[in-house]
XYZ file of C-alpha atoms in Angstrom:
390
model
C -79.649 -43.601 -41.324
C -76.817 -44.970 -38.277
C -74.483 -47.193 -38.793
C -76.909 -50.294 -37.843
C -77.078 -52.971 -40.734
C -80.221 -53.897 -41.609
C -79.110 -57.513 -42.014
C -81.075 -58.824 -39.168
C -83.678 -56.843 -41.246
C -83.344 -58.942 -44.175
C -83.366 -62.346 -42.497
C -86.963 -61.213 -41.659
C -88.041 -60.353 -44.534
C -86.481 -63.849 -45.824
C -88.629 -66.034 -43.090
C -91.810 -64.108 -43.920
C -91.600 -64.592 -48.232
C -90.930 -68.215 -46.954
C -94.384 -68.572 -45.807
C -96.223 -66.679 -48.221
C -97.975 -67.397 -51.152
C -97.623 -63.658 -53.053
C -96.544 -60.636 -52.458
C -96.705 -58.813 -48.795
C -96.717 -55.944 -46.427
C -94.305 -55.097 -44.209
C -95.035 -53.892 -40.722
C -94.338 -50.517 -42.006
C -96.866 -50.838 -45.265
C -94.571 -51.288 -48.505
C -95.810 -53.851 -50.394
C -92.404 -56.491 -50.849
C -92.222 -58.533 -53.370
C -89.821 -62.599 -52.953
C -91.035 -64.682 -55.766
C -89.068 -64.660 -59.235
C -92.606 -64.589 -61.290
C -94.177 -61.342 -59.884
C -90.577 -59.612 -59.870
C -90.283 -60.088 -63.800
C -93.885 -59.527 -64.099
C -92.809 -55.783 -62.311
C -90.009 -55.092 -63.870
C -90.600 -56.558 -67.486
C -93.901 -57.586 -67.703
C -95.857 -54.819 -66.669
C -92.717 -52.294 -66.566
C -95.294 -49.551 -68.244
C -97.534 -49.772 -64.872
C -94.370 -48.033 -62.885
C -92.397 -44.656 -63.313
C -89.694 -45.197 -65.632
C -85.847 -44.896 -63.716
C -82.964 -46.269 -63.474
C -80.135 -46.122 -60.426
C -77.688 -44.892 -62.386
C -79.742 -42.161 -64.997
C -81.526 -39.508 -62.953
C -82.242 -36.710 -60.793
C -83.127 -37.043 -57.797
C -85.857 -38.683 -57.869
C -86.811 -37.928 -61.681
C -85.652 -40.229 -64.209
C -83.730 -39.446 -67.384
C -86.461 -38.837 -70.250
C -86.494 -42.959 -72.685
C -83.845 -40.946 -75.137
C -80.959 -40.363 -72.421
C -81.269 -43.033 -70.877
C -80.480 -44.991 -74.326
C -78.183 -42.640 -75.787
C -76.422 -42.479 -72.012
C -76.607 -46.726 -71.904
C -74.408 -46.139 -74.975
C -72.500 -44.160 -74.387
C -71.104 -46.201 -70.733
C -70.854 -48.845 -73.076
C -68.299 -47.337 -75.646
C -66.455 -46.001 -72.709
C -65.870 -49.492 -71.506
C -65.276 -51.206 -74.717
C -62.325 -48.771 -75.260
C -59.883 -49.625 -73.253
C -58.319 -52.744 -72.435
C -58.393 -52.672 -68.924
C -56.971 -56.621 -68.350
C -53.561 -55.156 -69.977
C -53.487 -52.417 -67.813
C -54.538 -54.026 -64.779
C -50.980 -54.105 -61.984
C -52.912 -56.231 -58.800
C -49.496 -56.541 -57.296
C -49.269 -52.593 -57.222
C -52.822 -52.063 -56.252
C -52.896 -54.983 -53.466
C -49.621 -53.709 -52.275
C -51.056 -49.740 -51.578
C -54.016 -50.904 -50.668
C -52.473 -52.826 -47.655
C -52.015 -51.909 -44.141
C -48.186 -52.517 -42.493
C -49.228 -56.192 -41.565
C -50.458 -56.664 -45.017
C -54.104 -56.369 -43.924
C -56.798 -54.955 -46.497
C -60.239 -53.972 -44.267
C -63.291 -55.377 -45.367
C -66.336 -52.731 -46.289
C -63.072 -50.749 -47.893
C -60.485 -52.444 -50.519
C -62.568 -54.043 -52.847
C -64.010 -50.397 -53.834
C -60.661 -49.499 -53.406
C -59.262 -51.252 -55.588
C -61.887 -51.409 -58.677
C -61.687 -47.730 -57.896
C -57.889 -48.419 -59.408
C -59.198 -50.910 -62.116
C -61.654 -49.212 -63.667
C -59.718 -45.950 -63.482
C -58.670 -44.817 -67.386
C -62.603 -46.136 -67.657
C -64.119 -42.828 -64.868
C -61.569 -40.445 -65.783
C -59.089 -41.195 -68.370
C -56.437 -38.290 -68.339
C -58.059 -36.119 -66.654
C -57.210 -32.672 -64.529
C -55.555 -33.715 -60.794
C -58.509 -32.190 -59.220
C -60.938 -34.500 -61.311
C -59.969 -37.139 -59.959
C -59.075 -36.127 -56.288
C -63.100 -35.174 -56.589
C -63.474 -38.980 -58.081
C -60.757 -40.232 -54.105
C -63.348 -38.054 -52.399
C -66.593 -38.683 -53.841
C -66.177 -42.704 -52.902
C -64.899 -42.235 -49.754
C -66.951 -39.857 -48.334
C -70.355 -41.366 -50.162
C -70.117 -44.401 -51.536
C -67.681 -46.232 -48.472
C -69.344 -44.255 -45.545
C -72.427 -43.566 -47.058
C -73.421 -46.533 -49.690
C -71.760 -49.310 -47.126
C -70.979 -48.073 -43.885
C -73.998 -46.449 -43.559
C -73.765 -42.673 -41.373
C -75.304 -39.908 -40.165
C -77.448 -38.868 -43.529
C -76.806 -34.992 -42.765
C -73.429 -35.796 -42.914
C -72.850 -36.953 -46.193
C -75.125 -35.149 -47.669
C -72.866 -32.255 -46.636
C -69.746 -33.936 -48.605
C -71.825 -35.243 -51.843
C -73.287 -31.578 -52.339
C -69.697 -30.412 -52.084
C -67.956 -32.959 -54.422
C -70.799 -32.432 -57.177
C -70.346 -28.821 -56.992
C -66.405 -29.330 -57.560
C -67.603 -32.059 -60.545
C -70.124 -29.034 -62.098
C -67.281 -26.187 -61.712
C -64.760 -29.266 -63.428
C -67.182 -30.352 -65.904
C -67.422 -26.632 -67.054
C -63.684 -25.810 -67.251
C -62.749 -29.015 -69.736
C -62.184 -27.986 -73.307
C -64.713 -27.950 -75.621
C -65.450 -30.968 -77.814
C -65.928 -31.346 -80.759
C -69.550 -31.725 -81.813
C -70.383 -29.764 -78.722
C -70.835 -26.539 -81.205
C -73.488 -28.311 -83.174
C -77.469 -28.242 -82.300
C -77.900 -32.226 -82.655
C -81.712 -33.588 -80.985
C -82.272 -34.237 -77.051
C -81.817 -38.023 -78.377
C -79.179 -37.976 -80.688
C -75.383 -38.289 -78.688
C -71.698 -37.254 -80.010
C -70.740 -39.753 -82.499
C -66.993 -37.675 -83.812
C -65.440 -37.685 -80.389
C -64.295 -41.136 -78.364
C -66.210 -41.503 -75.523
C -63.361 -42.774 -73.654
C -64.429 -42.310 -70.122
C -67.624 -41.098 -67.644
C -66.557 -37.535 -68.064
C -66.946 -38.342 -71.720
C -70.261 -39.721 -70.878
C -72.000 -37.216 -68.798
C -70.478 -34.656 -71.608
C -72.112 -36.364 -74.495
C -75.699 -35.923 -72.938
C -77.689 -33.156 -75.472
C -81.210 -31.787 -74.326
C -81.722 -29.150 -71.021
C -78.830 -30.220 -68.528
C -76.985 -27.878 -67.017
C -72.974 -28.665 -65.123
C -74.969 -29.517 -62.254
C -77.098 -31.795 -63.585
C -74.387 -32.759 -65.357
C -72.067 -33.311 -61.755
C -74.983 -35.341 -60.397
C -74.696 -38.387 -63.699
C -71.235 -38.071 -63.075
C -71.313 -39.560 -59.481
C -74.421 -42.006 -60.010
C -71.949 -43.622 -62.471
C -69.385 -44.117 -60.684
C -70.969 -45.227 -57.983
C -72.594 -47.896 -60.430
C -69.051 -48.609 -61.426
C -67.207 -48.772 -58.285
C -69.316 -49.457 -55.760
C -71.275 -52.823 -56.412
C -68.396 -53.930 -58.232
C -66.157 -53.871 -55.791
C -67.865 -54.917 -53.405
C -69.134 -58.388 -54.627
C -64.987 -58.358 -55.399
C -64.818 -58.497 -51.820
C -67.668 -61.665 -51.285
C -65.771 -63.551 -54.783
C -62.249 -63.143 -52.435
C -63.825 -63.874 -48.979
C -66.101 -66.889 -49.584
C -62.991 -68.016 -52.805
C -60.194 -68.569 -49.277
C -62.934 -70.324 -47.654
C -64.740 -72.275 -49.716
C -60.771 -73.670 -51.087
C -60.781 -71.695 -54.374
C -57.728 -69.580 -53.208
C -54.918 -72.394 -55.015
C -52.993 -72.065 -58.641
C -54.983 -75.107 -59.648
C -58.115 -72.775 -60.296
C -59.162 -71.748 -63.035
C -60.853 -69.166 -65.286
C -64.007 -70.852 -66.359
C -64.128 -72.095 -62.064
C -64.175 -68.459 -61.323
C -66.961 -68.079 -63.701
C -69.130 -70.285 -60.816
C -68.166 -68.347 -58.495
C -68.598 -64.728 -59.294
C -72.435 -67.056 -59.809
C -72.690 -68.299 -56.972
C -71.774 -65.476 -54.730
C -73.853 -62.583 -56.308
C -76.664 -64.950 -55.766
C -75.841 -65.695 -52.042
C -74.990 -61.631 -51.468
C -76.675 -59.424 -54.242
C -75.197 -56.009 -53.754
C -78.157 -54.893 -54.542
C -80.392 -57.026 -52.050
C -83.636 -54.508 -53.348
C -84.885 -52.754 -56.047
C -87.752 -50.575 -55.433
C -90.368 -48.874 -58.752
C -92.871 -46.662 -58.055
C -95.991 -47.165 -59.093
C -97.404 -45.388 -62.154
C -101.114 -46.450 -61.910
C -103.864 -47.764 -59.753
C -103.227 -51.889 -59.957
C -102.517 -55.004 -59.084
C -99.628 -57.542 -58.669
C -100.686 -61.016 -58.125
C -104.315 -60.209 -56.664
C -102.735 -57.490 -54.318
C -104.101 -54.260 -55.018
C -101.395 -51.469 -55.643
C -101.913 -47.686 -55.215
C -100.292 -44.891 -57.453
C -98.071 -42.957 -56.237
C -96.599 -46.466 -53.755
C -93.160 -48.039 -54.142
C -92.620 -51.203 -53.928
C -89.480 -53.290 -52.720
C -88.047 -56.172 -55.006
C -86.374 -58.125 -52.656
C -84.003 -59.689 -54.243
C -81.832 -61.236 -51.862
C -84.718 -62.962 -51.009
C -85.501 -64.665 -54.574
C -82.269 -65.811 -55.133
C -82.574 -67.968 -51.351
C -85.730 -69.470 -52.171
C -86.168 -72.469 -51.320
C -89.252 -73.050 -54.121
C -86.613 -72.310 -56.820
C -82.461 -73.304 -55.412
C -82.104 -76.462 -53.741
C -80.475 -76.548 -51.034
C -81.032 -72.543 -50.975
C -78.314 -71.303 -48.024
C -75.504 -73.611 -49.631
C -72.754 -72.441 -50.844
C -72.409 -74.567 -54.352
C -71.440 -72.753 -57.279
C -72.000 -76.052 -59.298
C -75.129 -75.429 -59.026
C -74.331 -73.368 -62.155
C -73.543 -76.180 -64.527
C -76.621 -77.286 -64.020
C -78.567 -74.208 -63.743
C -83.004 -74.458 -64.316
C -85.017 -72.088 -66.414
C -86.975 -70.979 -63.042
C -83.427 -70.364 -61.566
C -81.863 -68.607 -64.722
C -85.176 -66.266 -64.100
C -84.796 -65.689 -60.411
C -81.245 -64.825 -60.919
C -81.619 -60.879 -60.046
C -78.832 -59.172 -59.243
C -78.787 -56.575 -61.886
C -81.736 -56.257 -62.388
C -84.315 -57.213 -65.021
C -86.143 -55.738 -68.178
C -85.382 -52.320 -69.896
C -83.951 -50.639 -65.989
C -81.550 -53.120 -65.525
C -77.423 -51.659 -65.664
C -76.524 -51.147 -68.644
C -72.930 -52.272 -68.049
C -74.287 -55.734 -65.972
C -71.851 -57.628 -68.667
C -68.692 -55.021 -68.064
C -68.955 -56.540 -64.109
C -69.238 -59.558 -64.876
C -65.569 -59.961 -66.875
C -64.779 -57.705 -64.142
C -65.005 -59.624 -60.972
C -64.773 -62.836 -62.667
C -61.081 -61.568 -64.156
C -59.620 -59.755 -60.714
C -61.637 -62.581 -58.419
C -58.835 -65.121 -60.837
C -55.686 -62.176 -60.021
C -56.226 -63.077 -56.555
C -57.145 -66.306 -55.761
C -55.018 -68.242 -58.735
C -51.525 -65.605 -57.409
C -52.165 -65.671 -54.075
C -52.401 -66.927 -50.665
C -55.410 -65.825 -48.367
C -56.586 -65.946 -45.076
C -59.702 -64.567 -43.429
C -60.082 -62.858 -39.980
C -64.175 -61.775 -39.079
C -64.665 -59.747 -36.069
C -68.532 -60.109 -37.049
C -70.877 -63.066 -38.109
C -72.936 -61.070 -39.969
C -72.512 -59.128 -43.406
C -73.718 -55.715 -43.554
C -76.464 -54.602 -45.223
C -77.090 -50.620 -45.903
C -77.603 -49.353 -49.400
C -75.196 -51.946 -50.202
C -74.448 -55.843 -48.595
C -71.024 -55.725 -48.435
C -68.926 -58.768 -45.292
C -68.680 -59.188 -42.343
C -66.279 -56.224 -40.611
C -62.673 -57.787 -40.549
C -59.738 -58.367 -43.028
C -57.819 -60.190 -45.471
C -54.800 -60.741 -45.621
C -52.487 -61.692 -49.755
C -49.963 -63.158 -49.457
C -47.913 -63.373 -53.069
C -47.977 -67.141 -54.361
C -44.601 -68.281 -54.799
């Protein structure tokens, strides 16, 4: 894994999908799904034919038990709803701190770092400095350097293991929660103590989970909250500036359509992968147990069979969305394994996008013409300069 973008491959797969009548195999053998009906069959209707998994609630390749995943999702939503992030966040301070001496925000970095500040109370609420420093180290060495930019995998894996060990040690040092001495079943989560942040989420889960297990879950939750949302924010601001939304006259309701159209054209999670649990068929194509199936979110979002003028940036299409288009919109997945915090992510993008586009004048400079695709689909290399309006 080097720094080379996968964007060229995404374009090739999108072209192949336009010619295919259903799922097809890529050159290296992986079954590629690029139509909404097949994707829904995999994610919802026939989900029991695939290994239950979640990018957020698993240990290594193994998913948490259904009971633990349910408890973790519940506690995550509790943590997110505990804080009034709108009132707490100072966007002017964040932009000032993240801009260089020329007032520039570097693409593939600034969005994640701003969202890290936005969600700071949810990630680690009033935690020791050592723990919050580990959060920052993880975001810089893994979320940005590996998941967004892409670099030599062994270097990233070493830093991830080191930071995970640090998280585990910090979790051991934290004072015991009030109910941790009680005996509870695996399906039960803490109910008599406030769940204030992601640290509380991983500590509240019952079952045979070691500190290292909880540290790994904490890392995955940080990636889900900060990485995907931060990259999407860069796209929202970049496209908003390019298409005339960068004005004090912009309305919050316009941001709603802008965010959804941004996620349609540039879904940060550009593919979903599922492992078959049994031998079966998808639209007549045989799938073997253990085989991985790739759902091309990016290709589905740009399908001419579903979307009018699919390559055009047109937020107004969200004012008259058809049912088949609604089914084909998969930025957070679908079904039981979809991102549990998708509603909060959309609200954060709408709020932050409005604060920036309404309150700042903006210019964008692109050094490369194409987006950068690795684990996440990020804007092209370059920078955005924001200047306070008025």
